PDB file of C-alpha atoms in Angstrom:
ATOM      1  CA  UNK H   1     121.254  18.628 116.337  1.00  0.00           C
ATOM      2  CA  UNK H   2     117.438  18.408 114.666  1.00  0.00           C
ATOM      3  CA  UNK H   3     116.212  18.416 118.487  1.00  0.00           C
ATOM      4  CA  UNK H   4     117.524  21.828 119.127  1.00  0.00           C
ATOM      5  CA  UNK H   5     116.699  23.202 115.596  1.00  0.00           C
ATOM      6  CA  UNK H   6     113.177  22.215 116.027  1.00  0.00           C
ATOM      7  CA  UNK H   7     112.614  23.416 119.961  1.00  0.00           C
ATOM      8  CA  UNK H   8     114.530  26.918 118.988  1.00  0.00           C
ATOM      9  CA  UNK H   9     111.790  27.168 115.695  1.00  0.00           C
ATOM     10  CA  UNK H  10     109.118  26.271 117.722  1.00  0.00           C
ATOM     11  CA  UNK H  11     109.746  28.890 120.442  1.00  0.00           C
ATOM     12  CA  UNK H  12     109.843  31.481 117.809  1.00  0.00           C
ATOM     13  CA  UNK H  13     107.057  30.942 115.681  1.00  0.00           C
ATOM     14  CA  UNK H  14     105.122  30.585 119.073  1.00  0.00           C
ATOM     15  CA  UNK H  15     106.602  31.864 121.908  1.00  0.00           C
ATOM     16  CA  UNK H  16     104.815  30.346 124.687  1.00  0.00           C
ATOM     17  CA  UNK H  17     106.086  29.546 127.655  1.00  0.00           C
ATOM     18  CA  UNK H  18     105.993  25.899 127.174  1.00  0.00           C
ATOM     19  CA  UNK H  19     108.046  26.242 123.978  1.00  0.00           C
ATOM     20  CA  UNK H  20     110.653  28.693 125.428  1.00  0.00           C
ATOM     21  CA  UNK H  21     111.139  26.447 128.702  1.00  0.00           C
ATOM     22  CA  UNK H  22     111.395  23.507 126.037  1.00  0.00           C
ATOM     23  CA  UNK H  23     113.902  25.225 123.710  1.00  0.00           C
ATOM     24  CA  UNK H  24     116.409  26.365 127.011  1.00  0.00           C
ATOM     25  CA  UNK H  25     116.285  22.955 128.779  1.00  0.00           C
ATOM     26  CA  UNK H  26     117.910  21.466 125.083  1.00  0.00           C
ATOM     27  CA  UNK H  27     120.029  24.874 124.690  1.00  0.00           C
ATOM     28  CA  UNK H  28     120.998  24.383 129.031  1.00  0.00           C
ATOM     29  CA  UNK H  29     121.618  19.918 128.092  1.00  0.00           C
ATOM     30  CA  UNK H  30     123.781  20.504 124.777  1.00  0.00           C
ATOM     31  CA  UNK H  31     127.204  18.940 125.399  1.00  0.00           C
ATOM     32  CA  UNK H  32     128.864  22.149 124.635  1.00  0.00           C
ATOM     33  CA  UNK H  33     128.260  26.116 123.286  1.00  0.00           C
ATOM     34  CA  UNK H  34     130.275  26.899 120.419  1.00  0.00           C
ATOM     35  CA  UNK H  35     131.912  30.484 120.889  1.00  0.00           C
ATOM     36  CA  UNK H  36     134.349  32.373 118.725  1.00  0.00           C
ATOM     37  CA  UNK H  37     137.461  33.507 120.984  1.00  0.00           C
ATOM     38  CA  UNK H  38     138.017  37.524 120.521  1.00  0.00           C
ATOM     39  CA  UNK H  39     141.548  36.507 119.361  1.00  0.00           C
ATOM     40  CA  UNK H  40     143.744  34.167 118.542  1.00  0.00           C
ATOM     41  CA  UNK H  41     145.909  34.773 120.719  1.00  0.00           C
ATOM     42  CA  UNK H  42     143.334  35.441 123.650  1.00  0.00           C
ATOM     43  CA  UNK H  43     141.551  32.008 122.624  1.00  0.00           C
ATOM     44  CA  UNK H  44     140.059  31.998 126.610  1.00  0.00           C
ATOM     45  CA  UNK H  45     138.287  35.380 126.088  1.00  0.00           C
ATOM     46  CA  UNK H  46     134.631  35.107 124.036  1.00  0.00           C
ATOM     47  CA  UNK H  47     133.875  37.557 120.635  1.00  0.00           C
ATOM     48  CA  UNK H  48     131.517  40.270 122.063  1.00  0.00           C
ATOM     49  CA  UNK H  49     129.679  41.709 118.872  1.00  0.00           C
ATOM     50  CA  UNK H  50     128.379  45.556 119.052  1.00  0.00           C
ATOM     51  CA  UNK H  51     124.488  45.453 118.025  1.00  0.00           C
ATOM     52  CA  UNK H  52     122.178  48.313 118.270  1.00  0.00           C
ATOM     53  CA  UNK H  53     121.508  47.749 121.629  1.00  0.00           C
ATOM     54  CA  UNK H  54     124.954  46.642 123.001  1.00  0.00           C
ATOM     55  CA  UNK H  55     127.460  44.096 123.687  1.00  0.00           C
ATOM     56  CA  UNK H  56     126.582  40.701 122.663  1.00  0.00           C
ATOM     57  CA  UNK H  57     129.252  37.357 123.190  1.00  0.00           C
ATOM     58  CA  UNK H  58     128.601  35.142 120.469  1.00  0.00           C
ATOM     59  CA  UNK H  59     127.612  31.828 120.705  1.00  0.00           C
ATOM     60  CA  UNK H  60     126.005  28.800 119.073  1.00  0.00           C
ATOM     61  CA  UNK H  61     124.238  25.977 119.475  1.00  0.00           C
ATOM     62  CA  UNK H  62     126.376  23.720 116.945  1.00  0.00           C
ATOM     63  CA  UNK H  63     130.029  23.730 115.495  1.00  0.00           C
ATOM     64  CA  UNK H  64     128.752  23.916 112.235  1.00  0.00           C
ATOM     65  CA  UNK H  65     127.190  26.990 112.599  1.00  0.00           C
ATOM     66  CA  UNK H  66     129.979  28.819 114.578  1.00  0.00           C
ATOM     67  CA  UNK H  67     132.071  27.382 111.115  1.00  0.00           C
ATOM     68  CA  UNK H  68     129.551  29.170 108.597  1.00  0.00           C
ATOM     69  CA  UNK H  69     129.526  32.266 110.513  1.00  0.00           C
ATOM     70  CA  UNK H  70     133.258  32.454 111.137  1.00  0.00           C
ATOM     71  CA  UNK H  71     134.400  31.222 107.301  1.00  0.00           C
ATOM     72  CA  UNK H  72     131.602  34.443 105.907  1.00  0.00           C
ATOM     73  CA  UNK H  73     133.739  36.827 108.204  1.00  0.00           C
ATOM     74  CA  UNK H  74     137.473  35.576 107.268  1.00  0.00           C
ATOM     75  CA  UNK H  75     137.586  34.536 110.494  1.00  0.00           C
ATOM     76  CA  UNK H  76     140.553  31.895 110.185  1.00  0.00           C
ATOM     77  CA  UNK H  77     143.993  30.839 111.726  1.00  0.00           C
ATOM     78  CA  UNK H  78     147.217  31.063 110.014  1.00  0.00           C
ATOM     79  CA  UNK H  79     146.851  27.222 109.110  1.00  0.00           C
ATOM     80  CA  UNK H  80     143.121  28.040 107.790  1.00  0.00           C
ATOM     81  CA  UNK H  81     141.500  26.742 111.201  1.00  0.00           C
ATOM     82  CA  UNK H  82     138.375  28.261 112.656  1.00  0.00           C
ATOM     83  CA  UNK H  83     139.082  28.782 115.847  1.00  0.00           C
ATOM     84  CA  UNK H  84     136.473  27.968 118.753  1.00  0.00           C
ATOM     85  CA  UNK H  85     136.137  27.586 122.081  1.00  0.00           C
ATOM     86  CA  UNK H  86     133.760  24.671 122.851  1.00  0.00           C
ATOM     87  CA  UNK H  87     133.016  24.353 126.281  1.00  0.00           C
ATOM     88  CA  UNK H  88     129.881  22.754 128.643  1.00  0.00           C
ATOM     89  CA  UNK H  89     126.973  24.919 129.364  1.00  0.00           C
ATOM     90  CA  UNK H  90     127.944  26.211 133.034  1.00  0.00           C
ATOM     91  CA  UNK H  91     131.134  26.496 131.893  1.00  0.00           C
ATOM     92  CA  UNK H  92     130.133  28.793 129.930  1.00  0.00           C
ATOM     93  CA  UNK H  93     128.023  30.452 131.731  1.00  0.00           C
ATOM     94  CA  UNK H  94     130.343  31.054 134.359  1.00  0.00           C
ATOM     95  CA  UNK H  95     132.865  32.509 131.461  1.00  0.00           C
ATOM     96  CA  UNK H  96     129.676  34.969 130.360  1.00  0.00           C
ATOM     97  CA  UNK H  97     129.053  36.153 134.465  1.00  0.00           C
ATOM     98  CA  UNK H  98     132.894  36.735 134.108  1.00  0.00           C
ATOM     99  CA  UNK H  99     131.673  39.647 131.375  1.00  0.00           C
ATOM    100  CA  UNK H 100     128.163  40.501 132.482  1.00  0.00           C
ATOM    101  CA  UNK H 101     129.651  44.216 133.982  1.00  0.00           C
ATOM    102  CA  UNK H 102     130.807  44.404 130.152  1.00  0.00           C
ATOM    103  CA  UNK H 103     127.742  42.772 127.780  1.00  0.00           C
ATOM    104  CA  UNK H 104     124.652  42.636 127.395  1.00  0.00           C
ATOM    105  CA  UNK H 105     124.479  38.507 127.132  1.00  0.00           C
ATOM    106  CA  UNK H 106     124.377  35.994 124.944  1.00  0.00           C
ATOM    107  CA  UNK H 107     123.425  36.390 121.374  1.00  0.00           C
ATOM    108  CA  UNK H 108     122.930  32.153 119.658  1.00  0.00           C
ATOM    109  CA  UNK H 109     123.538  30.994 116.041  1.00  0.00           C
ATOM    110  CA  UNK H 110     123.829  34.981 114.938  1.00  0.00           C
ATOM    111  CA  UNK H 111     123.188  35.356 111.187  1.00  0.00           C
ATOM    112  CA  UNK H 112     120.931  32.615 110.640  1.00  0.00           C
ATOM    113  CA  UNK H 113     117.867  31.503 111.129  1.00  0.00           C
ATOM    114  CA  UNK H 114     118.012  30.263 114.145  1.00  0.00           C
ATOM    115  CA  UNK H 115     119.295  33.494 115.949  1.00  0.00           C
ATOM    116  CA  UNK H 116     117.706  34.114 119.296  1.00  0.00           C
ATOM    117  CA  UNK H 117     119.198  36.259 122.140  1.00  0.00           C
ATOM    118  CA  UNK H 118     119.389  35.839 126.243  1.00  0.00           C
ATOM    119  CA  UNK H 119     120.041  39.039 128.175  1.00  0.00           C
ATOM    120  CA  UNK H 120     122.533  37.884 131.455  1.00  0.00           C
ATOM    121  CA  UNK H 121     120.161  37.993 133.950  1.00  0.00           C
ATOM    122  CA  UNK H 122     117.814  36.227 131.816  1.00  0.00           C
ATOM    123  CA  UNK H 123     120.626  33.478 131.397  1.00  0.00           C
ATOM    124  CA  UNK H 124     121.495  33.427 134.774  1.00  0.00           C
ATOM    125  CA  UNK H 125     117.674  32.355 135.883  1.00  0.00           C
ATOM    126  CA  UNK H 126     117.603  29.581 133.095  1.00  0.00           C
ATOM    127  CA  UNK H 127     120.717  28.733 134.759  1.00  0.00           C
ATOM    128  CA  UNK H 128     119.395  28.551 137.968  1.00  0.00           C
ATOM    129  CA  UNK H 129     116.149  26.884 136.641  1.00  0.00           C
ATOM    130  CA  UNK H 130     117.765  24.224 134.481  1.00  0.00           C
ATOM    131  CA  UNK H 131     120.652  23.955 135.924  1.00  0.00           C
ATOM    132  CA  UNK H 132     123.394  23.825 133.322  1.00  0.00           C
ATOM    133  CA  UNK H 133     125.564  20.861 133.580  1.00  0.00           C
TER     134      UNK H 133
END
């Protein structure tokens, strides 16, 4: 967790090619990306947030960030659990690719100081360069 946090902060504070590449290597090397499902009964479809410049899939680099985001917004199942899709980066990218005609990209860690975005085309470029698992 500390390594990904440091990489995101470095890329945000000093957006050099080297720092951005280091961040994406960490993001692509994570064991999972954590996504909220669009609905409890549609647990395989990721949540899409409407931002000022389009529709973005909501993803998190750590499940604790997802839990905090969901709890703040009252997104719990009837049993009180926070639903999530924990997907290996390669699986997550395939899910995103399936929705690419309908979304602008992915916003990671929304509502936090570690938020960052990746338009679909840029995400696919990162995947090709860093070979997501």
